Coordinates of C-alpha atoms and ligand atoms in Angstrom, one line a residue:
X207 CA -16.8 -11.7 14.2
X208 CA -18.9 -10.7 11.6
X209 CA -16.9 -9.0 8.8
X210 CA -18.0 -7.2 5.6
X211 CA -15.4 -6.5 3.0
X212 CA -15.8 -4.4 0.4
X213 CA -12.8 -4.4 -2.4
X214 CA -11.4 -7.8 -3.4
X215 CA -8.7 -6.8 -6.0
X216 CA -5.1 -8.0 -5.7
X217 CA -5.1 -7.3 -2.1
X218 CA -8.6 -7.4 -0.2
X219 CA -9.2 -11.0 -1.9
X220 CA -6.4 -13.1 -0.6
X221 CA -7.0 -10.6 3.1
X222 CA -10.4 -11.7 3.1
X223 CA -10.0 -14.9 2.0
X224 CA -7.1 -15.3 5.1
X225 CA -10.1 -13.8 7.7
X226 CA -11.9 -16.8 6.2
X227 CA -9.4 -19.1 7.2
X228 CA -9.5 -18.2 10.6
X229 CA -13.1 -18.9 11.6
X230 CA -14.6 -15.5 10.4
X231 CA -17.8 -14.6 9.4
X232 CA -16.7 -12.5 6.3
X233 CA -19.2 -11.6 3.6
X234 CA -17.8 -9.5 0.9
X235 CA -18.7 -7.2 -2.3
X236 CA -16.8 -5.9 -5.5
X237 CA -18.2 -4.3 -8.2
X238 CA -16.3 -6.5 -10.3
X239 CA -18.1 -10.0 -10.7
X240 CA -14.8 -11.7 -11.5
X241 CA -12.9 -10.4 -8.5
X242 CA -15.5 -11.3 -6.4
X243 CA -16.3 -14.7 -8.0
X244 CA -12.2 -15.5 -7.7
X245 CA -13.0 -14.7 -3.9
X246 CA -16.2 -16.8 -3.8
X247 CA -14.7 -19.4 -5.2
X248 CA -11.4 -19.3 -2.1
X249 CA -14.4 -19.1 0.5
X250 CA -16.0 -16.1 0.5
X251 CA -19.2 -15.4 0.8
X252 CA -20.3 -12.7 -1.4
X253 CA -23.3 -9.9 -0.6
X254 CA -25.7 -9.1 -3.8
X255 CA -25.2 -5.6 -2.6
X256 CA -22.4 -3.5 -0.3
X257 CA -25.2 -2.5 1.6
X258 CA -26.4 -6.3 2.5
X259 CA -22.4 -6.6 3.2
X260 CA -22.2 -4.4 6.0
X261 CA -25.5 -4.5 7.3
X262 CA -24.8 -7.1 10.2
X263 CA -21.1 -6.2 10.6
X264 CA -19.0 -5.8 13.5
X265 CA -15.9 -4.3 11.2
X266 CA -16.4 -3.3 7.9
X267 CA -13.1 -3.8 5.7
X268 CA -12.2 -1.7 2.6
X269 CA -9.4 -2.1 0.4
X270 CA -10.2 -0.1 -2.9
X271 CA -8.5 2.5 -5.5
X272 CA -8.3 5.9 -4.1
X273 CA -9.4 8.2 -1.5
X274 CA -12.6 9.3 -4.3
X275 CA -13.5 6.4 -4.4
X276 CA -13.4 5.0 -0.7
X277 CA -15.2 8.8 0.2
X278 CA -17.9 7.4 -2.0
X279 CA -18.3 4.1 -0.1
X280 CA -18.8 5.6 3.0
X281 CA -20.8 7.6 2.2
X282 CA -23.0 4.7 0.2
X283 CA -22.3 2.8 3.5
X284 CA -22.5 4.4 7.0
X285 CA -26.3 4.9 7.0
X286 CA -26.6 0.9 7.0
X287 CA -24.6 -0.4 9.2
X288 CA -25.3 -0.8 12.8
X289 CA -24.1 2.1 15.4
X290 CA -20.8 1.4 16.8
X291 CA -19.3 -0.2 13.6
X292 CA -15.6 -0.4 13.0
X293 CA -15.3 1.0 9.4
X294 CA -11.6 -0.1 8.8
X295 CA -9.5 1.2 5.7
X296 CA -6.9 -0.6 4.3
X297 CA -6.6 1.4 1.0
X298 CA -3.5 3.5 0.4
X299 CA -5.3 6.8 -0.2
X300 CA -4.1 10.9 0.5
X301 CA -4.4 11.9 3.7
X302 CA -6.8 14.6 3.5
X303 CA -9.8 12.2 2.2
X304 CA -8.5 9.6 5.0
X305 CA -9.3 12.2 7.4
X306 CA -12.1 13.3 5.8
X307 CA -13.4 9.5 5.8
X308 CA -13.2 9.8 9.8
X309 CA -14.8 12.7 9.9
X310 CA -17.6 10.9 8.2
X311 CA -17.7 7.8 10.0
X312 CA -17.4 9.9 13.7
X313 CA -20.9 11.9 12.2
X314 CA -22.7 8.8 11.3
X315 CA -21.6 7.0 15.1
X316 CA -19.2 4.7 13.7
X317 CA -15.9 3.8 15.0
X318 CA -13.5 3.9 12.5
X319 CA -9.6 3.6 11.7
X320 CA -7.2 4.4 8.6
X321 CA -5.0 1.1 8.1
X322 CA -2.7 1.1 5.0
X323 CA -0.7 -1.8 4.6
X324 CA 3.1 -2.4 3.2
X325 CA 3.7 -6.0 1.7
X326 CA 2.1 -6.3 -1.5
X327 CA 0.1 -9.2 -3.2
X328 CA 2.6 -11.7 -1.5
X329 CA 2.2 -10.4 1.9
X330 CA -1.5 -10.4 1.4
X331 CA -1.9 -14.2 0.3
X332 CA 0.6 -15.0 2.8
X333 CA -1.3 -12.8 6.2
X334 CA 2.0 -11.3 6.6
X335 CA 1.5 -7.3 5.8
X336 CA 3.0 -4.5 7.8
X337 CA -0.5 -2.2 9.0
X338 CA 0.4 1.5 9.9
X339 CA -2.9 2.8 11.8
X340 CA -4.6 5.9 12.8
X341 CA -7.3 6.5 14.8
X342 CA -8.8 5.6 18.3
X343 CA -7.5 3.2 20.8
X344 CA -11.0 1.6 21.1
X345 CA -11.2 1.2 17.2
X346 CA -7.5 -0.1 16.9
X347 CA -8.3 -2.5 20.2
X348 CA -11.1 -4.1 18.1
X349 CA -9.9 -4.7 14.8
X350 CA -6.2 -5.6 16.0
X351 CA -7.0 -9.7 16.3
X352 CA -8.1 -9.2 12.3
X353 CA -4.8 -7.2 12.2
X354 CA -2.9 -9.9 13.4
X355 CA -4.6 -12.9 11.2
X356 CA -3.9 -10.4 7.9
X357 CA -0.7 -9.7 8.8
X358 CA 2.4 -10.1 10.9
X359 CA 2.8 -6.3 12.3
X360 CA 0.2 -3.3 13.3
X361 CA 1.5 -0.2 14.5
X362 CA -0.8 2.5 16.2
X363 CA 0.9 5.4 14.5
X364 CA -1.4 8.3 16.0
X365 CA -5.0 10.0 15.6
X366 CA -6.9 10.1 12.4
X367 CA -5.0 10.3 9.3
X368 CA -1.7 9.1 10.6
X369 CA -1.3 5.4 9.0
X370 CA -1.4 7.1 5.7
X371 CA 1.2 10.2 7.1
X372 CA 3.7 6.7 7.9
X373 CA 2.7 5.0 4.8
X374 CA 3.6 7.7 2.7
X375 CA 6.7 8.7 4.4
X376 CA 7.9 5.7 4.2
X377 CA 7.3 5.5 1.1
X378 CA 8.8 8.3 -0.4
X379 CA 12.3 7.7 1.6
X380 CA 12.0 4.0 -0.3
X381 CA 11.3 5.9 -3.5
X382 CA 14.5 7.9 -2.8
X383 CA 17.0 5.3 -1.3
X384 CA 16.5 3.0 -4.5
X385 CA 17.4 6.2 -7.1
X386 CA 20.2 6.7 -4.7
X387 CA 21.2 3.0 -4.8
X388 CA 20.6 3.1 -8.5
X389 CA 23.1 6.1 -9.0
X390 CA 25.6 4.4 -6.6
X391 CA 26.0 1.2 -8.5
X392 CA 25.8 3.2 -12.0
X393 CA 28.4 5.6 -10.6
X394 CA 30.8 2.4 -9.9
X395 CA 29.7 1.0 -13.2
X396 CA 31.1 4.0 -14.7
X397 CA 34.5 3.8 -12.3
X398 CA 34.8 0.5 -13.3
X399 CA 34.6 -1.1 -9.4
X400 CA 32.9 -4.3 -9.3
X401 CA 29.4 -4.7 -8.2
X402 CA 29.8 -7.0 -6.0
X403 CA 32.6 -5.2 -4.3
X404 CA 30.8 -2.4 -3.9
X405 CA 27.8 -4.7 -2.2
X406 CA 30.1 -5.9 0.1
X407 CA 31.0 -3.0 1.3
X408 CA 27.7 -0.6 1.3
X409 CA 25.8 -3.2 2.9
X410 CA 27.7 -3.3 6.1
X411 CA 28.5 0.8 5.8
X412 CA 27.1 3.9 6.3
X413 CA 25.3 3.5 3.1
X414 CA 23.4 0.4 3.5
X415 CA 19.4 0.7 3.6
X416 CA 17.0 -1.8 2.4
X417 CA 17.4 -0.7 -1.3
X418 CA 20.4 -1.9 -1.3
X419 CA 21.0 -4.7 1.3
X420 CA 17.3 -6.8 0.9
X421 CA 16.5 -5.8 -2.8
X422 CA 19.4 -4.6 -4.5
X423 CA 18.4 -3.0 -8.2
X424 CA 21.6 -5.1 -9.4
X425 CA 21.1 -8.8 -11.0
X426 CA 23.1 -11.1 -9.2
X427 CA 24.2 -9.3 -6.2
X428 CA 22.8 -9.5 -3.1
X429 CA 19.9 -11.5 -2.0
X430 CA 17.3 -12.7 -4.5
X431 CA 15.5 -9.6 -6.1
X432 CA 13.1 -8.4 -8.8
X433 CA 16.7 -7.5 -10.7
X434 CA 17.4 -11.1 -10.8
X435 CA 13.7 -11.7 -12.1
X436 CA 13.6 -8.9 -15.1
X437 CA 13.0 -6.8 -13.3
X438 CA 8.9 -8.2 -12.9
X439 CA 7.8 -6.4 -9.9
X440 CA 7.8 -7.2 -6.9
X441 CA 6.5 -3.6 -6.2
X442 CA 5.2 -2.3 -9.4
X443 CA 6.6 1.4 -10.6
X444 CA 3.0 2.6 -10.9
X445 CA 2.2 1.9 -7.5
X446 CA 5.7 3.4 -6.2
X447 CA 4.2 6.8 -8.3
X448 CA 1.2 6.9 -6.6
X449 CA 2.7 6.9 -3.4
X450 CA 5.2 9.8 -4.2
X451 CA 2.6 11.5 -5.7
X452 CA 0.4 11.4 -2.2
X453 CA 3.7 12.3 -0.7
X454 CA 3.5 15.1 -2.7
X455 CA -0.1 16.1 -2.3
X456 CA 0.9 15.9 1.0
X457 CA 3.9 18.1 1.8
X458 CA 1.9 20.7 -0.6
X459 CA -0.7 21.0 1.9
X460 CA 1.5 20.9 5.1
X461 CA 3.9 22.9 3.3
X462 CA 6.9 20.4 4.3
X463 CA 9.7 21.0 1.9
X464 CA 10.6 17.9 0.1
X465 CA 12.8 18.7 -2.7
X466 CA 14.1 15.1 -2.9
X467 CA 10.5 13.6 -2.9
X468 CA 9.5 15.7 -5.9
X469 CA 12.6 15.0 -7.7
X470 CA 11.9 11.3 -7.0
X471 CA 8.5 11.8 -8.1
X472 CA 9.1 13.0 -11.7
X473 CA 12.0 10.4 -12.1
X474 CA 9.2 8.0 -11.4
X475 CA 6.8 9.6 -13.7
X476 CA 8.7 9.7 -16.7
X477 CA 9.6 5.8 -15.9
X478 CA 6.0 5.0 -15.9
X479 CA 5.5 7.0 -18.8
X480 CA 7.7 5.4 -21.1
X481 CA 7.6 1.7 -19.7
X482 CA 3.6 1.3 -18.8
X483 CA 2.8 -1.4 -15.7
X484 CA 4.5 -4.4 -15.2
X485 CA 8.0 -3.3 -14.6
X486 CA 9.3 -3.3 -11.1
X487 CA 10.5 0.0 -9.1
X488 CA 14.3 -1.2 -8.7
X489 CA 14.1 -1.0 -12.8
X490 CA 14.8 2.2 -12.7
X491 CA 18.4 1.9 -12.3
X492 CA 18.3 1.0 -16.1
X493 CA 16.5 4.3 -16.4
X494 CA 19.0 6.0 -15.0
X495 CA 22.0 4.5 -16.9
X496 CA 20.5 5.6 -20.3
X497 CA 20.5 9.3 -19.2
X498 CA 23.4 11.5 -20.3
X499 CA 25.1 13.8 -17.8
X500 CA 23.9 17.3 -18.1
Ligands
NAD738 P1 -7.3 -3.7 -7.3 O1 -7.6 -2.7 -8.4 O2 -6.8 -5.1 -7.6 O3 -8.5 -3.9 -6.3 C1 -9.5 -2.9 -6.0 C2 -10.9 -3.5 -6.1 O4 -11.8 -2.5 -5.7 C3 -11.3 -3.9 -7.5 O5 -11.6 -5.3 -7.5 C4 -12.5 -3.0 -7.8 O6 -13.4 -3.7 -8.6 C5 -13.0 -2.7 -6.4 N1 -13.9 -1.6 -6.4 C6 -13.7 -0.3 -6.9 N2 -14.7 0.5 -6.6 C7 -15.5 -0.2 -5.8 C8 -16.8 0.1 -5.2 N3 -17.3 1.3 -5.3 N4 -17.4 -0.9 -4.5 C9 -16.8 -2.1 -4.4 N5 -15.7 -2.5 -5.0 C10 -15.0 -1.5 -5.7 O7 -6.2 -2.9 -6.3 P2 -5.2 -3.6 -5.2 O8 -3.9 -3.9 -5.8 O9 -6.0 -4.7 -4.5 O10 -5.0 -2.3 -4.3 C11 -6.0 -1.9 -3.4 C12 -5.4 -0.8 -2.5 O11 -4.3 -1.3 -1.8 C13 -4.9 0.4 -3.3 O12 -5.3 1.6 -2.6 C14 -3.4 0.2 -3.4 O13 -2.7 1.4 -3.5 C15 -3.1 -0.5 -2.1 N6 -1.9 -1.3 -2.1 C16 -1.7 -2.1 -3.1 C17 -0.5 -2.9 -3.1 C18 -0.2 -3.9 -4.2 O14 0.9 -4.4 -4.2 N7 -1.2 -4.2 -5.1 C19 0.4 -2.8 -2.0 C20 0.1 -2.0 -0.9 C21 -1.1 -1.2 -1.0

Protein backbone atom coordinates (compact mmCIF):
# COMPACT_ATOMS: atom_id res chain seq x y z
CA UNK A 1 0.00 0.00 0.00
CA UNK A 2 1.01 3.30 -0.61
CA UNK A 3 1.11 5.33 2.68
CA UNK A 4 1.68 9.00 3.45
CA UNK A 5 2.36 9.97 6.96
CA UNK A 6 2.26 13.16 8.15
CA UNK A 7 3.58 13.75 12.00
CA UNK A 8 6.77 11.87 12.95
CA UNK A 9 7.19 13.01 16.61
CA UNK A 10 7.57 10.44 19.49
CA UNK A 11 4.87 8.42 18.12
CA UNK A 12 4.15 8.62 14.15
CA UNK A 13 8.10 8.03 13.69
CA UNK A 14 8.69 4.68 15.22
CA UNK A 15 4.64 3.81 13.61
CA UNK A 16 5.85 4.68 10.35
CA UNK A 17 9.05 3.40 10.60
CA UNK A 18 7.12 -0.20 11.75
CA UNK A 19 4.80 0.18 8.25
CA UNK A 20 8.22 0.36 6.77
CA UNK A 21 9.20 -2.80 8.06
CA UNK A 22 6.55 -4.57 6.79
CA UNK A 23 6.85 -3.99 3.04
CA UNK A 24 5.04 -0.60 2.83
CA UNK A 25 5.27 2.09 0.65
CA UNK A 26 5.30 4.92 3.30
CA UNK A 27 6.49 8.42 2.35
CA UNK A 28 6.28 10.83 5.20
CA UNK A 29 6.41 14.79 6.14
CA UNK A 30 7.13 16.80 9.49
CA UNK A 31 7.55 20.20 9.62
CA UNK A 32 10.31 19.55 11.76
CA UNK A 33 13.54 18.63 9.72
CA UNK A 34 14.98 16.70 12.60
CA UNK A 35 12.02 14.50 13.27
CA UNK A 36 11.81 13.77 9.91
CA UNK A 37 15.52 13.26 9.30
CA UNK A 38 15.45 10.76 12.57
CA UNK A 39 12.71 8.95 10.41
CA UNK A 40 14.70 9.13 7.21
CA UNK A 41 17.42 7.88 8.63
CA UNK A 42 15.15 4.35 10.21
CA UNK A 43 13.75 4.05 6.56
CA UNK A 44 11.54 6.48 5.67
CA UNK A 45 11.17 8.12 2.84
CA UNK A 46 10.47 11.71 3.28
CA UNK A 47 8.07 14.09 0.87
CA UNK A 48 9.60 17.84 0.29
CA UNK A 49 6.08 18.79 0.88
CA UNK A 50 2.70 17.22 2.72
CA UNK A 51 1.10 17.62 -0.34
CA UNK A 52 3.69 15.43 -2.51
CA UNK A 53 3.06 13.01 0.67
CA UNK A 54 -0.35 12.24 0.06
CA UNK A 55 -0.64 12.74 -3.46
CA UNK A 56 -0.38 8.98 -4.53
CA UNK A 57 -1.70 7.58 -1.28
CA UNK A 58 -4.08 4.87 -0.58
CA UNK A 59 -4.20 5.91 3.50
CA UNK A 60 -2.98 8.95 4.63
CA UNK A 61 -1.72 8.68 8.41
CA UNK A 62 -1.59 11.59 10.83
CA UNK A 63 -0.30 11.62 14.26
CA UNK A 64 0.13 15.41 15.28
CA UNK A 65 -0.56 17.86 18.40
CA UNK A 66 -4.13 18.76 18.62
CA UNK A 67 -7.40 18.81 17.02
CA UNK A 68 -6.25 22.84 15.52
CA UNK A 69 -3.71 21.60 14.27
CA UNK A 70 -4.92 18.23 12.51
CA UNK A 71 -8.21 20.61 11.21
CA UNK A 72 -5.51 22.57 9.49
CA UNK A 73 -3.96 19.52 7.72
CA UNK A 74 -6.90 18.54 6.26
CA UNK A 75 -7.76 21.09 5.22
CA UNK A 76 -4.10 21.76 3.58
CA UNK A 77 -4.62 18.13 2.44
CA UNK A 78 -7.92 16.74 1.04
CA UNK A 79 -7.83 18.72 -2.17
CA UNK A 80 -4.61 16.59 -3.25
CA UNK A 81 -5.14 13.41 -2.67
CA UNK A 82 -6.96 11.02 -4.87
CA UNK A 83 -10.93 10.38 -4.39
CA UNK A 84 -11.48 7.52 -2.13
CA UNK A 85 -8.56 8.14 0.21
CA UNK A 86 -8.43 6.77 3.70
CA UNK A 87 -7.44 9.90 5.76
CA UNK A 88 -6.63 8.06 9.11
CA UNK A 89 -6.06 9.91 12.45
CA UNK A 90 -4.09 8.71 15.02
CA UNK A 91 -3.77 11.97 17.15
CA UNK A 92 -5.45 12.15 20.49
CA UNK A 93 -7.50 15.32 19.77
CA UNK A 94 -11.33 16.59 21.37
CA UNK A 95 -13.95 15.16 19.91
CA UNK A 96 -15.79 17.87 18.40
CA UNK A 97 -12.69 18.74 15.78
CA UNK A 98 -12.46 14.74 15.23
CA UNK A 99 -15.86 14.93 14.03
CA UNK A 100 -15.51 17.97 12.42
CA UNK A 101 -12.35 16.37 10.56
CA UNK A 102 -14.98 13.70 9.15
CA UNK A 103 -17.14 16.01 8.21
CA UNK A 104 -14.36 17.41 6.11
CA UNK A 105 -12.92 14.49 4.67
CA UNK A 106 -16.85 13.02 3.73
CA UNK A 107 -17.12 16.73 1.63
CA UNK A 108 -13.90 16.39 -0.13
CA UNK A 109 -14.88 12.20 -1.07
CA UNK A 110 -12.45 10.80 1.22
CA UNK A 111 -12.96 7.93 3.34
CA UNK A 112 -11.78 8.64 6.66
CA UNK A 113 -11.50 7.19 10.33
CA UNK A 114 -10.60 8.75 13.97
CA UNK A 115 -7.97 6.20 15.43
CA UNK A 116 -6.33 7.25 18.80
CA UNK A 117 -4.00 5.01 20.15
CA UNK A 118 -3.13 3.91 24.00
CA UNK A 119 0.59 2.55 24.50
CA UNK A 120 2.83 5.34 24.45
CA UNK A 121 6.40 5.77 22.78
CA UNK A 122 7.16 2.02 23.85
CA UNK A 123 4.11 0.62 22.24
CA UNK A 124 4.80 2.66 19.22
CA UNK A 125 8.52 1.37 18.57
CA UNK A 126 7.39 -1.95 19.59
CA UNK A 127 3.85 -2.14 16.94
CA UNK A 128 2.12 -3.05 19.95
CA UNK A 129 -0.59 0.05 20.59
CA UNK A 130 -4.20 -0.38 21.64
CA UNK A 131 -6.29 1.69 18.44
CA UNK A 132 -9.95 2.76 19.59
CA UNK A 133 -11.73 3.67 16.05
CA UNK A 134 -14.59 5.60 14.71
CA UNK A 135 -15.93 5.79 11.63
CA UNK A 136 -17.14 3.55 8.60
CA UNK A 137 -16.84 -0.10 8.27
CA UNK A 138 -15.38 0.31 4.78
CA UNK A 139 -12.68 2.79 6.12
CA UNK A 140 -11.91 0.58 9.31
CA UNK A 141 -11.83 -2.70 6.66
CA UNK A 142 -8.96 -0.85 4.82
CA UNK A 143 -6.77 0.48 7.21
CA UNK A 144 -7.10 -2.49 9.80
CA UNK A 145 -3.91 -4.70 8.19
CA UNK A 146 -1.88 -1.21 8.99
CA UNK A 147 -3.71 -1.46 12.38
CA UNK A 148 -2.55 -4.67 13.04
CA UNK A 149 1.34 -4.18 11.85
CA UNK A 150 1.28 -0.78 14.31
CA UNK A 151 -0.23 -2.45 16.91
CA UNK A 152 -1.45 -5.48 18.66
CA UNK A 153 -5.41 -4.41 19.14
CA UNK A 154 -8.08 -2.21 17.05
CA UNK A 155 -11.42 -1.84 18.30
CA UNK A 156 -14.32 -0.47 16.03
CA UNK A 157 -15.82 1.58 18.81
CA UNK A 158 -18.69 3.28 16.71
CA UNK A 159 -19.47 6.16 13.98
CA UNK A 160 -17.43 9.24 13.70
CA UNK A 161 -16.00 10.63 16.70
CA UNK A 162 -16.18 7.61 18.87
CA UNK A 163 -12.33 6.39 19.12
CA UNK A 164 -11.66 9.65 20.84
CA UNK A 165 -15.26 9.35 23.12
CA UNK A 166 -13.30 5.61 24.31
CA UNK A 167 -9.91 7.22 24.44
CA UNK A 168 -10.95 9.86 26.62
CA UNK A 169 -13.12 7.80 28.83
CA UNK A 170 -10.76 5.73 29.40
CA UNK A 171 -8.66 7.96 30.15
CA UNK A 172 -10.21 9.91 32.64
CA UNK A 173 -11.23 6.68 34.76
CA UNK A 174 -7.21 5.94 34.62
CA UNK A 175 -6.69 9.61 35.72
CA UNK A 176 -9.05 8.82 38.62
CA UNK A 177 -8.14 5.14 39.67
CA UNK A 178 -4.40 6.24 40.22
CA UNK A 179 -5.51 9.46 42.71
CA UNK A 180 -7.62 6.79 44.20
CA UNK A 181 -4.70 4.30 44.43
CA UNK A 182 -2.54 7.18 45.56
CA UNK A 183 -4.96 8.07 48.56
CA UNK A 184 -5.26 4.38 49.38
CA UNK A 185 -1.62 3.71 49.95
CA UNK A 186 -1.09 7.29 51.66
CA UNK A 187 -4.15 6.54 53.81
CA UNK A 188 -2.33 3.13 55.01
CA UNK A 189 0.92 5.08 55.17
CA UNK A 190 -0.80 7.19 57.60
CA UNK A 191 -2.44 3.96 59.58
CA UNK A 192 0.76 2.53 59.67
CA UNK A 193 -0.24 -0.88 57.49
CA UNK A 194 2.40 -2.05 55.37
CA UNK A 195 2.47 -1.43 51.77
CA UNK A 196 2.96 -4.49 50.75
CA UNK A 197 0.19 -5.89 52.84
CA UNK A 198 -2.05 -3.65 51.57
CA UNK A 199 -0.89 -4.84 47.82
CA UNK A 200 -1.57 -8.15 48.54
CA UNK A 201 -4.68 -7.69 49.50
CA UNK A 202 -6.26 -4.89 46.98
CA UNK A 203 -4.88 -6.54 44.15
CA UNK A 204 -6.88 -9.69 44.44
CA UNK A 205 -10.09 -7.50 46.02
CA UNK A 206 -12.71 -5.42 45.19
CA UNK A 207 -10.25 -2.67 44.86
CA UNK A 208 -7.87 -3.83 42.43
CA UNK A 209 -7.66 -1.90 38.87
CA UNK A 210 -4.69 -1.48 36.81
CA UNK A 211 -3.39 1.50 38.94
CA UNK A 212 -2.85 -0.50 41.33
CA UNK A 213 -2.21 -4.20 40.28
CA UNK A 214 0.09 -3.48 36.78
CA UNK A 215 1.64 -0.03 37.78
CA UNK A 216 1.35 0.61 41.36
CA UNK A 217 2.42 4.48 42.33
CA UNK A 218 4.36 2.63 45.23
CA UNK A 219 8.32 1.85 44.73
CA UNK A 220 8.90 -1.60 45.41
CA UNK A 221 5.59 -3.17 45.40
CA UNK A 222 4.03 -4.77 42.77
CA UNK A 223 5.27 -5.36 39.41
CA UNK A 224 8.05 -3.14 37.96
CA UNK A 225 6.73 0.55 37.62
CA UNK A 226 7.65 4.13 36.86
CA UNK A 227 7.68 4.40 40.98
CA UNK A 228 10.46 2.07 40.94
CA UNK A 229 12.17 4.27 38.16
CA UNK A 230 11.68 7.98 39.89
CA UNK A 231 9.02 8.22 39.00
CA UNK A 232 10.41 8.99 34.86
CA UNK A 233 7.31 8.47 32.99
CA UNK A 234 6.16 5.87 31.58
CA UNK A 235 3.02 8.13 30.85
CA UNK A 236 4.03 11.61 31.27
CA UNK A 237 1.65 13.93 33.68
CA UNK A 238 1.29 16.43 30.88
CA UNK A 239 -0.11 14.09 28.63
CA UNK A 240 -2.46 12.52 31.47
CA UNK A 241 -3.78 16.55 31.58
CA UNK A 242 -4.49 16.80 28.28
CA UNK A 243 -6.60 13.89 28.22
CA UNK A 244 -8.71 15.07 31.36
CA UNK A 245 -8.88 18.15 29.96
CA UNK A 246 -10.58 16.72 26.53
CA UNK A 247 -12.63 14.74 29.04
CA UNK A 248 -13.66 17.79 30.16
CA UNK A 249 -14.23 19.70 27.05
CA UNK A 250 -16.20 16.89 26.49
CA UNK A 251 -18.73 16.23 29.19
CA UNK A 252 -19.14 20.29 28.99
CA UNK A 253 -20.56 19.96 25.68
CA UNK A 254 -22.62 16.65 26.20
CA UNK A 255 -23.47 17.96 29.48
CA UNK A 256 -22.37 14.48 31.21
CA UNK A 257 -21.71 15.19 34.92
CA UNK A 258 -18.30 14.26 35.80
CA UNK A 259 -17.60 15.63 39.16
CA UNK A 260 -14.64 13.17 39.69
CA UNK A 261 -13.10 13.91 36.26
CA UNK A 262 -12.89 17.63 37.01
CA UNK A 263 -11.61 17.08 40.34
CA UNK A 264 -9.04 14.75 38.78
CA UNK A 265 -8.36 17.33 36.35
CA UNK A 266 -7.22 20.25 38.60
CA UNK A 267 -5.23 17.67 40.85
CA UNK A 268 -3.40 17.07 37.64
CA UNK A 269 -3.10 20.67 36.81
CA UNK A 270 -1.62 21.91 39.75
CA UNK A 271 0.96 18.74 39.41
CA UNK A 272 1.93 19.91 36.13
CA UNK A 273 2.14 23.24 37.23
CA UNK A 274 4.56 22.91 39.92
CA UNK A 275 6.67 19.93 38.56
CA UNK A 276 6.96 20.84 34.53
CA UNK A 277 7.30 17.54 31.96
CA UNK A 278 9.19 14.70 32.73
CA UNK A 279 7.56 13.38 35.71
CA UNK A 280 5.37 10.39 35.43
CA UNK A 281 1.44 10.34 36.24
CA UNK A 282 1.66 7.68 39.23
CA UNK A 283 3.97 10.71 40.79
CA UNK A 284 1.31 12.14 41.98
CA UNK A 285 0.91 10.10 44.98
CA UNK A 286 3.89 12.15 46.32
CA UNK A 287 1.59 15.10 45.52
CA UNK A 288 -0.83 13.97 47.46
CA UNK A 289 1.19 13.10 50.63
CA UNK A 290 2.45 16.74 50.90
CA UNK A 291 -1.20 18.07 51.19
CA UNK A 292 -2.55 18.76 54.65
CA UNK A 293 -6.05 17.67 55.51
CA UNK A 294 -8.56 20.39 55.21
P1 LIG B 1 5.28 14.99 19.05
O1 LIG B 1 5.21 16.43 19.41
O2 LIG B 1 6.52 14.23 19.36
O3 LIG B 1 4.98 14.80 17.47
C1 LIG B 1 4.10 15.59 16.72
C2 LIG B 1 4.80 15.93 15.41
O4 LIG B 1 3.88 16.63 14.55
C3 LIG B 1 6.02 16.82 15.57
O5 LIG B 1 7.14 16.16 15.00
C4 LIG B 1 5.65 18.09 14.82
O6 LIG B 1 6.76 18.72 14.17
C5 LIG B 1 4.66 17.55 13.81
N1 LIG B 1 3.79 18.57 13.24
C6 LIG B 1 3.12 19.56 13.88
N2 LIG B 1 2.39 20.26 13.01
C7 LIG B 1 2.60 19.73 11.78
C8 LIG B 1 2.13 20.02 10.48
N3 LIG B 1 1.28 21.03 10.26
N4 LIG B 1 2.55 19.25 9.45
C9 LIG B 1 3.42 18.23 9.67
N5 LIG B 1 3.91 17.90 10.88
C10 LIG B 1 3.51 18.65 11.92
O7 LIG B 1 4.02 14.31 19.74
P2 LIG B 1 3.77 12.73 20.00
O8 LIG B 1 4.21 12.37 21.37
O9 LIG B 1 4.27 11.97 18.82
O10 LIG B 1 2.17 12.70 20.04
C11 LIG B 1 1.39 12.77 18.86
C12 LIG B 1 -0.07 12.56 19.22
O11 LIG B 1 -0.21 11.28 19.86
C13 LIG B 1 -0.62 13.59 20.21
O12 LIG B 1 -1.93 13.91 19.83
C14 LIG B 1 -0.57 12.87 21.55
O13 LIG B 1 -1.52 13.32 22.47
C15 LIG B 1 -0.85 11.43 21.11
N6 LIG B 1 -0.32 10.41 22.04
C16 LIG B 1 0.95 10.52 22.53
C17 LIG B 1 1.40 9.54 23.40
C18 LIG B 1 2.82 9.60 23.95
O14 LIG B 1 3.11 8.83 24.89
N7 LIG B 1 3.70 10.46 23.42
C19 LIG B 1 0.59 8.45 23.76
C20 LIG B 1 -0.69 8.35 23.20
C21 LIG B 1 -1.14 9.35 22.34
Amino acid sequence: MNIAFIGLGNMGGPMAVNLVKEGHDVLGFDLMSQNADKAKAAGVAIAANAEEAVANADIVITMLPNGKIVLSVFDQLLGRAQKGTVFVDCSTIDVASARKAHEMAQKANMLSLDAPVSGGVGGAAGGTLTFMVGGSDLAFEKTKPLFDIMGQKAVHCGADGSGQSAKICNNMLLGISMIGAAEAFNLADALGLDKSALFDVVSTSSGSCWSVNTYCPVPGVGPQSPADNGYLPGFDAALMLKDLKLSQDAAGQSGAATPLGEHATKLYDAFVEKNGVGHDFSGIINELKTQSRS
